[in-house]
Amino acid sequence: MRSDNLKVGAARAPHRSLLKALGITDSEMKRPFIAVVNSVNDYVPGHTHLREIGECVKAGIRNAGGVPFEFSTIGVCDGLSMNHKGMKYSLASRELIADSIEVMLTAHPLDAAVFIPNCDKIVPGMLMAAARLNLPCIFVSGGPMSAGRFRGGRISLNDMFEAVGACAAGKLDEDTLYEMENSACPTCGSCSGMFTANSMNCLTEAIGLALPGNGTISAVSSARRRLAKEAGERVVQLLEENIRPSDILTEKAFENALRCDMALGCSTNTVLHLTAIAHEAGVDLDLDLIDKISHETPQLCKLNPASYVFIEDLDEVGGIQSVIRELDKGGLINRDCLTVSGTVYERFSKAPEADGEVIRKIDNPFSKDGGIAILRGNLCPQGAVVKKGAVAPSMMKHQGPARVFDCEEDASKAILGGKIVAGDVVVIRYEGPKGGPGMREMLAPTSSLAGMGLDDKVALITDGRFSGATRGAAIGHVSPEAAAGGLIGLVKEGDIISIDITARKLELLVDEAEIEKRRAEWKPPVMNVTGYMKRYARLVTSGATGAVFEK
């Protein structure tokens, strides 16, 4: 076992003495040492209960004859860091999480690991570390938050951001806003819609590194605690069977995850994260393949923010395994892929049939193609991403004048100030991986537009990215980004921009001679950044390649 480097032989007597200082007994020295990588903290509603989940995992490890060793990682709450400088650190934290786990599990060579994430960047950061280290491992998340109850209906965090816009437009008074804020987030857990956190937890199950139910079982249910115990028990068996991430994270497994992504209408951030995880796993995954799979895969679910159907509703009708089962009817699933608990087929064959409402039948989808589309054109020759499943039909094709802003704050101020009108195309640039730096999410401006009733009349494009809670014609990841000399940096106020999501096109309608004149006059911005973000900006690559670090 890998942990024998710590505990076997006379030369390891000093190491054993340190382990005994932790309370490890001689009999425990003979058992597998299992890492429990927990992202519990008091900042993040999705993580505040993970200490309890960790205890359940450790109980499961002990049940199976292993010895658990728990340590923590950092974790950023995207909701709390939204719309200020803190959001620059959210995506950037993904690489720190992966690197810190590599440090801990190399310095302390344990035999296997259970990863306990829940929110946005923590899930992919841990998945990247799992692929890099290739230890037998399993994931169990903290589970989704319950939907909020408000005046006879259900709401989520997304409604709070939209309510800010409605309040600014005079459509909502501050007393109602206060009533909503006391209702929107009623429990711990990852926010209740198909936002980035739940998207990634569902895809961790779909790709095969988590047990069935991981993506959808409620954070506050006893079933989540049982799942955590079962994950602890199962990781010891995975060690005995020598099943590793390299056996699971194959090209076919990534295809399964992408099929599920498209069927669910997941967050556009999954494009960044699956690309980055594939990079660590040595699997070739690019935007062309993602768009090909999107063209071939029907959207079977419309979950919040695209509707008022929530993750808890998906769980009630069979969850991710029922979605995979329905996709399989169209010959879209690689059945023989290995998972942490049997093959893909063995798992989904036990799931209920699609109910036809929350999970549409494959011959009656919400859309014949997937919930995410990759756009190309002179504005984004390397690609751009849109959550087409949450775009109003009237905005699938749109032309309008550019309203240009060099940062999110200026755009939000203009939107809330009533300076954006129907037909406009809001351009937010210098928010890319290098230019931000950090590729901030733009939930505040998109939600303000929705709250003001403009989400079906105004488009927004950015070299930054969007929260999974975003709805509307919001096109992100425009690559190359402005700071790298991309055309988005040359757009001027009033230029006409053409969007055709069905045809996968994003174009600046300015003649080439004028573009070349502007390019000759353009100068890269001077960035005043320090500390980690200075190093991040120097090392990070394009959003089109998952914003991973240069090798």
Coordinates of C-alpha atoms in Angstrom, one line a residue:
M1 CA 0.0 0.0 0.0
R2 CA 1.1 3.6 -0.6
S3 CA 0.9 4.4 3.1
D4 CA 3.6 1.8 3.8
N5 CA 6.0 4.6 3.0
L6 CA 4.8 6.0 6.4
K7 CA 4.5 2.9 8.5
V8 CA 6.5 -0.1 7.5
G9 CA 10.0 -1.1 8.5
A10 CA 12.5 0.0 11.1
A11 CA 13.4 3.2 9.2
R12 CA 9.8 4.3 9.6
A13 CA 9.8 4.2 13.4
P14 CA 10.0 8.1 13.6
H15 CA 7.0 8.3 11.3
R16 CA 5.1 5.7 13.4
S17 CA 5.8 7.7 16.5
L18 CA 4.2 10.8 14.9
L19 CA 1.2 8.7 13.8
K20 CA 0.9 7.4 17.4
A21 CA 0.8 11.0 18.6
L22 CA -2.4 11.2 16.6
G23 CA -3.8 8.3 18.5
I24 CA -3.1 5.7 15.8
T25 CA -2.8 2.2 17.3
D26 CA -0.6 -0.7 16.2
S27 CA -3.7 -2.6 14.7
E28 CA -4.7 0.6 12.8
M29 CA -1.2 0.7 11.3
K30 CA -2.0 -2.5 9.4
R31 CA -5.1 -1.1 7.8
P32 CA -5.6 1.2 4.7
F33 CA -5.1 4.9 5.4
I34 CA -7.9 6.8 3.6
A35 CA -7.8 10.6 3.1
V36 CA -11.1 12.5 3.6
V37 CA -10.7 15.8 1.6
N38 CA -13.4 18.1 3.0
S39 CA -14.2 21.6 1.9
V40 CA -16.2 22.5 5.0
N41 CA -16.2 26.2 6.1
D42 CA -18.4 28.7 7.8
Y43 CA -18.6 31.0 4.8
V44 CA -20.5 28.9 2.3
P45 CA -24.1 27.8 2.8
G46 CA -23.4 24.8 0.6
H47 CA -20.5 23.8 2.9
T48 CA -21.5 24.7 6.4
H49 CA -22.9 21.2 7.0
L50 CA -20.0 19.3 5.5
R51 CA -18.4 18.6 8.9
E52 CA -21.4 16.3 9.5
I53 CA -21.0 14.7 6.1
G54 CA -17.3 14.2 6.8
E55 CA -18.1 12.3 10.0
C56 CA -20.5 10.0 8.1
V57 CA -17.8 9.3 5.5
K58 CA -15.3 8.5 8.3
A59 CA -17.8 6.2 9.9
G60 CA -18.2 4.4 6.6
I61 CA -14.4 4.1 6.2
R62 CA -14.1 2.6 9.6
N63 CA -17.0 0.2 8.9
A64 CA -15.0 -1.1 6.0
G65 CA -11.8 -1.5 7.9
G66 CA -10.0 1.7 6.9
V67 CA -8.5 4.5 8.9
P68 CA -9.7 8.0 7.9
F69 CA -7.5 11.1 7.9
E70 CA -9.4 14.3 7.2
F71 CA -8.1 17.7 6.0
S72 CA -9.7 20.7 4.5
T73 CA -9.5 22.8 1.3
I74 CA -10.5 26.4 0.7
G75 CA -13.9 27.2 -0.9
V76 CA -15.4 30.3 -2.3
C77 CA -19.1 31.1 -2.3
D78 CA -19.9 32.5 -5.7
G79 CA -23.1 34.1 -4.4
L80 CA -21.3 36.0 -1.7
S81 CA -18.4 37.0 -3.9
M82 CA -20.6 38.1 -6.8
N83 CA -20.5 41.6 -8.3
H84 CA -17.4 42.8 -6.5
K85 CA -13.6 42.2 -6.5
G86 CA -14.0 38.9 -4.7
M87 CA -15.4 37.2 -7.8
K88 CA -12.0 37.6 -9.5
Y89 CA -10.8 34.9 -7.1
S90 CA -13.6 32.3 -7.7
L91 CA -12.4 30.6 -10.8
A92 CA -8.8 31.2 -9.7
S93 CA -9.5 29.2 -6.6
R94 CA -10.0 26.1 -8.7
E95 CA -6.3 25.7 -9.4
L96 CA -5.3 26.4 -5.8
I97 CA -7.7 23.7 -4.6
A98 CA -6.2 21.1 -7.0
D99 CA -2.6 22.1 -6.2
S100 CA -3.2 22.1 -2.4
I101 CA -4.7 18.5 -2.6
E102 CA -1.7 17.4 -4.6
V103 CA 0.6 18.9 -1.9
M104 CA -1.2 17.2 1.0
L105 CA -1.6 13.8 -0.7
T106 CA 2.0 13.7 -1.9
A107 CA 3.5 14.9 1.4
H108 CA 1.3 12.4 3.3
P109 CA 1.1 9.3 1.0
L110 CA -2.3 7.7 1.9
D111 CA -3.9 4.9 0.0
A112 CA -7.2 6.3 -1.3
A113 CA -9.4 9.3 -0.9
V114 CA -13.0 10.5 -0.4
F115 CA -13.6 14.0 -1.8
I116 CA -16.3 16.1 -0.2
P117 CA -17.1 19.2 -2.3
N118 CA -20.4 20.9 -3.0
C119 CA -20.2 24.3 -4.6
D120 CA -18.9 25.9 -7.9
K121 CA -15.1 25.7 -8.2
I122 CA -14.6 23.2 -5.4
V123 CA -16.1 20.3 -7.3
P124 CA -13.9 20.7 -10.4
G125 CA -10.9 21.6 -8.4
M126 CA -11.2 18.3 -6.5
L127 CA -11.9 16.4 -9.8
M128 CA -8.8 17.9 -11.3
A129 CA -6.8 16.7 -8.3
A130 CA -8.3 13.3 -8.4
A131 CA -7.3 12.9 -12.1
R132 CA -3.8 14.2 -11.5
L133 CA -3.1 12.0 -8.5
N134 CA -4.9 8.9 -9.8
L135 CA -5.6 7.4 -6.4
P136 CA -8.6 5.1 -5.8
C137 CA -11.2 7.6 -4.8
I138 CA -14.9 8.5 -4.7
F139 CA -16.9 11.8 -4.4
V140 CA -19.8 12.6 -2.2
S141 CA -21.1 16.2 -2.3
G142 CA -23.1 18.0 0.4
G143 CA -26.3 18.0 -1.7
P144 CA -28.7 20.7 -2.9
M145 CA -30.5 23.3 -0.9
S146 CA -34.3 23.1 -0.7
A147 CA -36.2 25.6 -2.8
G148 CA -37.5 28.7 -1.0
R149 CA -41.2 29.2 -0.4
F150 CA -42.6 32.7 -1.1
R151 CA -46.3 33.7 -1.3
G152 CA -47.5 30.3 -2.5
G153 CA -44.7 29.7 -4.9
R154 CA -41.1 28.6 -4.9
I155 CA -38.0 30.8 -5.4
S156 CA -34.2 30.5 -5.4
L157 CA -31.2 32.7 -5.1
N158 CA -31.6 33.6 -8.7
D159 CA -34.9 35.3 -7.9
M160 CA -33.1 37.5 -5.4
F161 CA -30.6 38.8 -7.9
E162 CA -33.5 39.4 -10.4
A163 CA -35.5 41.1 -7.6
V164 CA -32.7 43.8 -7.3
G165 CA -33.4 44.7 -11.0
A166 CA -37.2 44.7 -10.4
C167 CA -36.7 47.0 -7.4
A168 CA -34.5 49.4 -9.3
A169 CA -37.2 49.5 -12.1
G170 CA -39.9 50.3 -9.5
K171 CA -41.6 46.9 -10.0
L172 CA -40.9 45.7 -6.5
D173 CA -40.9 47.6 -3.2
E174 CA -38.2 47.1 -0.6
D175 CA -40.5 45.5 1.9
T176 CA -41.2 42.7 -0.6
L177 CA -37.5 42.5 -1.4
Y178 CA -36.9 41.9 2.4
E179 CA -39.6 39.3 2.6
M180 CA -38.0 37.5 -0.4
E181 CA -34.5 37.6 1.1
N182 CA -35.8 35.8 4.2
S183 CA -37.3 33.0 2.1
A184 CA -35.0 32.3 -0.9
C185 CA -32.4 30.2 0.8
P186 CA -34.1 28.2 3.5
T187 CA -31.5 25.4 4.2
C188 CA -27.9 24.6 3.9
G189 CA -26.8 23.1 0.6
S190 CA -25.8 24.1 -2.9
C191 CA -28.3 26.7 -4.4
S192 CA -31.5 24.9 -5.4
G193 CA -31.5 25.3 -9.2
M194 CA -29.4 23.8 -12.0
F195 CA -26.7 26.4 -11.3
T196 CA -22.9 25.6 -11.5
A197 CA -22.6 23.7 -8.2
N198 CA -25.5 21.3 -8.9
S199 CA -24.4 21.0 -12.5
M200 CA -21.0 19.8 -11.5
N201 CA -22.3 17.5 -8.7
C202 CA -24.7 15.9 -11.3
L203 CA -21.9 15.5 -13.8
T204 CA -19.6 13.9 -11.2
E205 CA -22.3 11.3 -10.9
A206 CA -22.8 11.0 -14.6
I207 CA -19.1 10.6 -15.3
G208 CA -18.9 7.8 -12.8
L209 CA -16.9 9.1 -9.8
A210 CA -19.9 9.3 -7.4
L211 CA -22.6 7.0 -6.3
P212 CA -26.1 7.3 -7.8
G213 CA -28.0 10.1 -6.1
N214 CA -25.0 12.2 -5.5
G215 CA -26.2 15.0 -7.7
T216 CA -29.7 15.3 -6.4
I217 CA -30.3 14.0 -2.9
S218 CA -31.2 16.8 -0.6
A219 CA -28.6 18.3 1.7
V220 CA -30.9 18.1 4.7
S221 CA -32.1 14.5 4.2
S222 CA -31.0 11.4 6.0
A223 CA -30.4 9.8 2.6
R224 CA -27.5 12.2 2.1
R225 CA -25.9 11.0 5.4
R226 CA -26.4 7.3 4.3
L227 CA -24.9 8.1 0.9
A228 CA -21.8 9.6 2.7
K229 CA -21.4 6.4 4.8
E230 CA -21.8 4.3 1.7
A231 CA -19.1 6.3 -0.1
G232 CA -16.7 5.8 2.9
E233 CA -17.4 2.0 2.7
R234 CA -17.1 1.9 -1.0
V235 CA -13.7 3.7 -1.2
V236 CA -12.1 0.9 0.8
Q237 CA -13.4 -1.6 -1.8
L238 CA -12.2 0.5 -4.7
L239 CA -8.7 0.3 -3.1
E240 CA -9.0 -3.5 -2.8
E241 CA -10.1 -3.7 -6.5
N242 CA -7.5 -1.1 -7.6
I243 CA -10.0 1.0 -9.5
R244 CA -8.6 4.4 -10.2
P245 CA -9.7 7.6 -11.9
S246 CA -7.8 6.7 -15.0
D247 CA -10.0 3.6 -15.3
I248 CA -13.2 5.8 -15.0
L249 CA -12.3 9.1 -16.6
T250 CA -12.1 7.9 -20.2
E251 CA -13.1 9.6 -23.4
K252 CA -16.4 7.7 -23.4
A253 CA -17.1 8.7 -19.8
F254 CA -16.6 12.4 -20.7
E255 CA -19.0 11.8 -23.6
N256 CA -21.6 10.4 -21.2
A257 CA -21.1 13.5 -18.9
L258 CA -21.5 15.8 -21.9
R259 CA -24.7 14.0 -23.0
C260 CA -26.1 14.5 -19.5
D261 CA -25.0 18.1 -19.4
M262 CA -26.9 18.8 -22.6
A263 CA -30.0 16.9 -21.5
L264 CA -30.1 18.7 -18.2
G265 CA -29.4 22.2 -19.5
C266 CA -26.5 22.7 -17.2
S267 CA -24.5 25.8 -16.4
T268 CA -22.1 27.1 -19.1
N269 CA -19.4 26.8 -16.5
T270 CA -19.4 23.1 -17.1
V271 CA -17.7 23.7 -20.4
L272 CA -14.8 25.4 -18.6
H273 CA -14.6 22.7 -15.9
L274 CA -15.1 19.5 -18.0
T275 CA -12.4 20.8 -20.4
A276 CA -10.0 21.4 -17.4
I277 CA -10.7 18.0 -15.9
A278 CA -10.2 16.3 -19.2
H279 CA -6.9 18.1 -19.5
E280 CA -5.7 16.6 -16.2
A281 CA -7.0 13.2 -17.2
G282 CA -5.1 13.3 -20.5
V283 CA -8.4 13.2 -22.6
D284 CA -8.7 15.4 -25.7
L285 CA -11.9 17.5 -25.2
D286 CA -12.4 20.7 -27.2
L287 CA -15.2 23.0 -28.0
D288 CA -15.9 21.4 -31.4
L289 CA -16.6 18.0 -29.7
I290 CA -18.8 19.7 -27.1
D291 CA -20.8 21.4 -29.8
K292 CA -21.1 18.2 -31.8
I293 CA -22.5 16.4 -28.8
S294 CA -24.9 19.4 -28.2
H295 CA -26.2 19.1 -31.8
E296 CA -26.9 15.3 -31.3
T297 CA -28.4 15.4 -27.7
P298 CA -31.9 16.5 -26.9
Q299 CA -32.7 18.7 -23.9
L300 CA -34.9 16.6 -21.7
C301 CA -35.1 18.9 -18.6
K302 CA -35.8 22.6 -18.0
L303 CA -34.7 23.3 -14.5
N304 CA -34.5 26.5 -12.6
P305 CA -33.5 29.2 -13.7
A306 CA -35.0 28.1 -17.1
S307 CA -38.2 27.2 -15.2
Y308 CA -39.6 26.7 -11.7
V309 CA -38.6 23.1 -11.6
F310 CA -35.9 22.5 -9.0
I311 CA -33.2 19.9 -8.3
E312 CA -35.5 18.4 -5.6
D313 CA -38.1 17.7 -8.3
L314 CA -35.5 15.9 -10.4
D315 CA -34.6 13.8 -7.4
E316 CA -38.2 12.8 -6.8
V317 CA -38.5 11.3 -10.3
G318 CA -35.3 9.4 -10.4
G319 CA -32.5 11.9 -10.7
I320 CA -29.5 11.6 -13.0
Q321 CA -29.7 7.9 -13.5
S322 CA -33.3 8.3 -14.9
V323 CA -32.0 11.0 -17.3
I324 CA -29.2 8.7 -18.4
R325 CA -31.7 5.8 -18.8
E326 CA -33.8 8.0 -21.2
L327 CA -30.8 9.1 -23.2
D328 CA -29.8 5.5 -23.6
K329 CA -33.1 4.9 -25.5
G330 CA -31.7 7.1 -28.2
G331 CA -28.4 5.2 -28.3
L332 CA -26.6 8.2 -26.8
I333 CA -24.9 6.5 -23.7
N334 CA -21.7 4.4 -23.5
R335 CA -23.2 1.7 -21.4
D336 CA -20.0 -0.2 -20.6
C337 CA -18.1 2.6 -19.0
L338 CA -16.8 1.7 -15.5
T339 CA -17.9 3.7 -12.5
V340 CA -17.2 3.6 -8.8
S341 CA -20.2 1.2 -8.4
G342 CA -20.4 -1.0 -11.5
T343 CA -20.9 -0.1 -15.1
V344 CA -23.1 2.7 -16.4
Y345 CA -25.7 0.2 -17.5
E346 CA -25.8 -1.6 -14.2
R347 CA -26.5 1.7 -12.5
F348 CA -29.2 3.3 -14.7
S349 CA -31.0 0.0 -15.3
K350 CA -32.2 0.2 -11.7
A351 CA -33.6 3.7 -12.1
P352 CA -37.2 4.7 -12.7
E353 CA -38.4 5.4 -16.3
A354 CA -38.5 9.1 -17.2
D355 CA -41.8 10.7 -15.9
G356 CA -42.4 12.7 -19.1
E357 CA -42.7 16.0 -17.3
V358 CA -39.6 16.8 -15.2
I359 CA -37.6 14.4 -17.4
R360 CA -39.2 14.5 -20.9
K361 CA -39.3 11.4 -23.0
I362 CA -36.6 11.3 -25.7
D363 CA -39.2 11.5 -28.5
N364 CA -40.7 14.6 -26.9
P365 CA -37.8 16.8 -25.7
F366 CA -37.8 20.5 -24.8
S367 CA -35.4 20.9 -27.7
K368 CA -33.9 18.5 -30.3
D369 CA -30.4 19.7 -29.4
G370 CA -28.7 20.4 -26.1
G371 CA -29.0 23.1 -23.5
I372 CA -25.5 24.6 -24.3
A373 CA -24.3 25.9 -27.6
I374 CA -20.8 26.9 -28.9
L375 CA -20.8 30.0 -31.1
R376 CA -18.2 31.0 -33.7
G377 CA -17.7 34.1 -35.8
N378 CA -15.3 37.0 -36.1
L379 CA -16.0 38.1 -32.5
C380 CA -15.1 34.6 -31.2
P381 CA -13.0 32.6 -33.6
Q382 CA -11.9 30.4 -30.7
G383 CA -15.4 30.1 -29.5
A384 CA -18.1 31.5 -27.1
V385 CA -20.7 29.7 -25.0
V386 CA -24.4 30.3 -24.3
K387 CA -26.9 28.4 -22.2
K388 CA -29.4 28.2 -25.1
G389 CA -31.9 26.2 -23.1
A390 CA -32.5 29.4 -21.0
V391 CA -32.8 31.8 -23.9
A392 CA -36.2 33.2 -24.9
P393 CA -37.2 32.1 -28.4
S394 CA -37.3 35.8 -29.5
M395 CA -33.6 36.2 -28.7
M396 CA -32.3 33.2 -30.5
K397 CA -31.6 35.5 -33.4
H398 CA -30.9 39.2 -32.7
Q399 CA -29.1 42.2 -34.1
G400 CA -28.5 45.4 -32.1
P401 CA -26.2 48.2 -31.3
A402 CA -23.3 47.5 -28.9
R403 CA -23.3 49.2 -25.5
V404 CA -19.7 48.9 -24.5
F405 CA -18.3 48.6 -20.9
D406 CA -14.7 47.8 -19.8
C407 CA -15.8 46.2 -16.5
E408 CA -18.9 44.6 -14.9
E409 CA -19.4 47.4 -12.4
D410 CA -19.9 50.0 -15.2
A411 CA -22.3 47.8 -17.0
S412 CA -24.4 47.1 -13.9
K413 CA -24.5 50.8 -13.1
A414 CA -25.8 51.6 -16.6
I415 CA -28.4 48.8 -16.4
L416 CA -29.7 49.8 -13.0
G417 CA -29.7 53.4 -14.1
G418 CA -32.1 52.7 -16.9
K419 CA -29.6 53.5 -19.7
I420 CA -30.0 50.1 -21.5
V421 CA -33.0 49.8 -23.7
A422 CA -34.7 47.0 -25.7
G423 CA -32.6 45.9 -28.7
D424 CA -29.2 46.7 -27.2
V425 CA -26.3 44.3 -27.0
V426 CA -24.4 44.9 -23.8
V427 CA -20.6 44.2 -24.2
I428 CA -18.6 43.6 -21.1
R429 CA -14.9 43.1 -21.8
Y430 CA -11.5 42.9 -20.0
E431 CA -13.2 40.4 -17.7
G432 CA -11.5 37.3 -19.2
P433 CA -9.1 34.9 -17.5
K434 CA -6.1 37.2 -18.0
G435 CA -7.9 40.5 -18.4
G436 CA -10.0 40.4 -15.3
P437 CA -8.0 38.7 -14.2
G438 CA -10.1 35.7 -13.0
M439 CA -13.0 35.6 -15.5
R440 CA -15.7 36.9 -13.2
E441 CA -19.3 35.6 -13.4
M442 CA -21.8 38.2 -14.5
L443 CA -25.0 37.2 -12.6
A444 CA -25.7 40.7 -11.4
P445 CA -26.1 42.4 -14.8
T446 CA -28.0 39.5 -16.4
S447 CA -30.3 39.2 -13.4
S448 CA -30.9 43.0 -13.3
L449 CA -31.9 42.8 -17.0
A450 CA -34.3 39.9 -16.2
G451 CA -35.8 41.7 -13.2
M452 CA -36.4 44.8 -15.3
G453 CA -38.2 42.7 -17.9
L454 CA -35.4 43.0 -20.5
D455 CA -34.0 39.5 -20.6
D456 CA -36.0 38.8 -23.8
K457 CA -35.1 42.1 -25.4
V458 CA -31.4 42.7 -24.6
A459 CA -28.4 40.5 -25.3
L460 CA -25.2 40.5 -23.3
I461 CA -21.8 39.2 -24.5
T462 CA -18.5 39.0 -22.4
D463 CA -15.1 37.5 -22.3
G464 CA -16.0 36.7 -18.7
R465 CA -18.5 34.1 -17.8
F466 CA -22.0 33.7 -16.3
S467 CA -23.4 32.0 -13.3
G468 CA -25.4 28.9 -13.8
A469 CA -28.3 31.0 -12.5
T470 CA -28.2 33.2 -15.5
R471 CA -31.0 33.2 -18.0
G472 CA -31.4 35.2 -21.2
A473 CA -29.3 35.8 -24.3
A474 CA -26.1 35.9 -22.3
I475 CA -23.0 34.8 -24.3
G476 CA -19.8 34.2 -22.4
H477 CA -16.2 32.9 -22.7
V478 CA -15.7 35.1 -25.9
S479 CA -12.3 34.0 -27.1
P480 CA -9.7 35.4 -27.7
E481 CA -10.5 37.7 -24.8
A482 CA -10.0 41.5 -25.1
A483 CA -6.8 41.6 -23.0
A484 CA -5.2 39.1 -25.4
G485 CA -6.1 41.2 -28.4
G486 CA -9.4 39.6 -29.3
L487 CA -11.9 41.5 -31.4
I488 CA -14.2 42.1 -28.5
G489 CA -11.6 44.7 -27.3
L490 CA -12.1 46.6 -30.6
V491 CA -15.9 47.0 -30.5
K492 CA -17.1 50.6 -30.3
E493 CA -20.3 52.1 -28.9
G494 CA -23.1 51.7 -31.5
D495 CA -21.4 49.0 -33.6
I496 CA -24.0 46.4 -34.8
I497 CA -23.6 42.9 -33.4
S498 CA -25.3 40.0 -35.0
I499 CA -26.3 36.9 -32.9
D500 CA -27.7 33.7 -34.3
I501 CA -27.7 31.0 -31.7
T502 CA -29.4 28.4 -33.9
A503 CA -26.8 28.9 -36.6
R504 CA -24.0 29.1 -33.9
K505 CA -22.9 32.6 -35.1
L506 CA -21.6 35.7 -33.3
E507 CA -20.5 38.5 -35.6
L508 CA -19.4 42.1 -35.4
L509 CA -20.8 43.8 -38.5
V510 CA -17.9 46.2 -39.1
D511 CA -15.8 46.1 -42.3
E512 CA -12.4 44.6 -42.2
A513 CA -10.6 47.8 -43.1
E514 CA -12.1 49.6 -40.1
I515 CA -11.2 46.6 -37.8
E516 CA -7.6 46.7 -39.0
K517 CA -7.4 50.5 -38.3
R518 CA -8.7 49.9 -34.8
R519 CA -6.3 47.0 -34.2
A520 CA -3.4 49.2 -35.2
E521 CA -4.5 51.8 -32.6
W522 CA -5.2 49.3 -29.8
K523 CA -2.9 49.0 -26.8
P524 CA -3.2 46.3 -24.1
P525 CA -4.5 47.6 -20.8
V526 CA -2.2 48.1 -17.9
M527 CA -3.2 45.9 -15.0
N528 CA -2.5 46.8 -11.4
V529 CA -2.7 43.4 -9.8
T530 CA -0.6 41.8 -7.0
G531 CA -0.2 38.6 -5.1
Y532 CA -1.8 35.4 -6.3
M533 CA -3.9 37.1 -9.1
K534 CA -0.7 38.5 -10.6
R535 CA 0.7 35.0 -10.9
Y536 CA -2.6 33.7 -12.1
A537 CA -2.9 36.2 -14.9
R538 CA 0.6 35.3 -16.1
L539 CA -0.1 31.5 -16.2
V540 CA -3.8 31.2 -17.1
T541 CA -4.8 30.2 -20.7
S542 CA -7.9 31.0 -22.7
G543 CA -11.5 30.3 -21.6
A544 CA -11.6 28.2 -24.8
T545 CA -9.1 25.7 -23.3
G546 CA -10.8 25.6 -19.8
A547 CA -8.7 28.5 -18.4
V548 CA -6.1 25.9 -17.2
F549 CA -2.6 27.0 -16.4
E550 CA 0.1 26.8 -19.0
K551 CA 2.3 23.7 -18.6

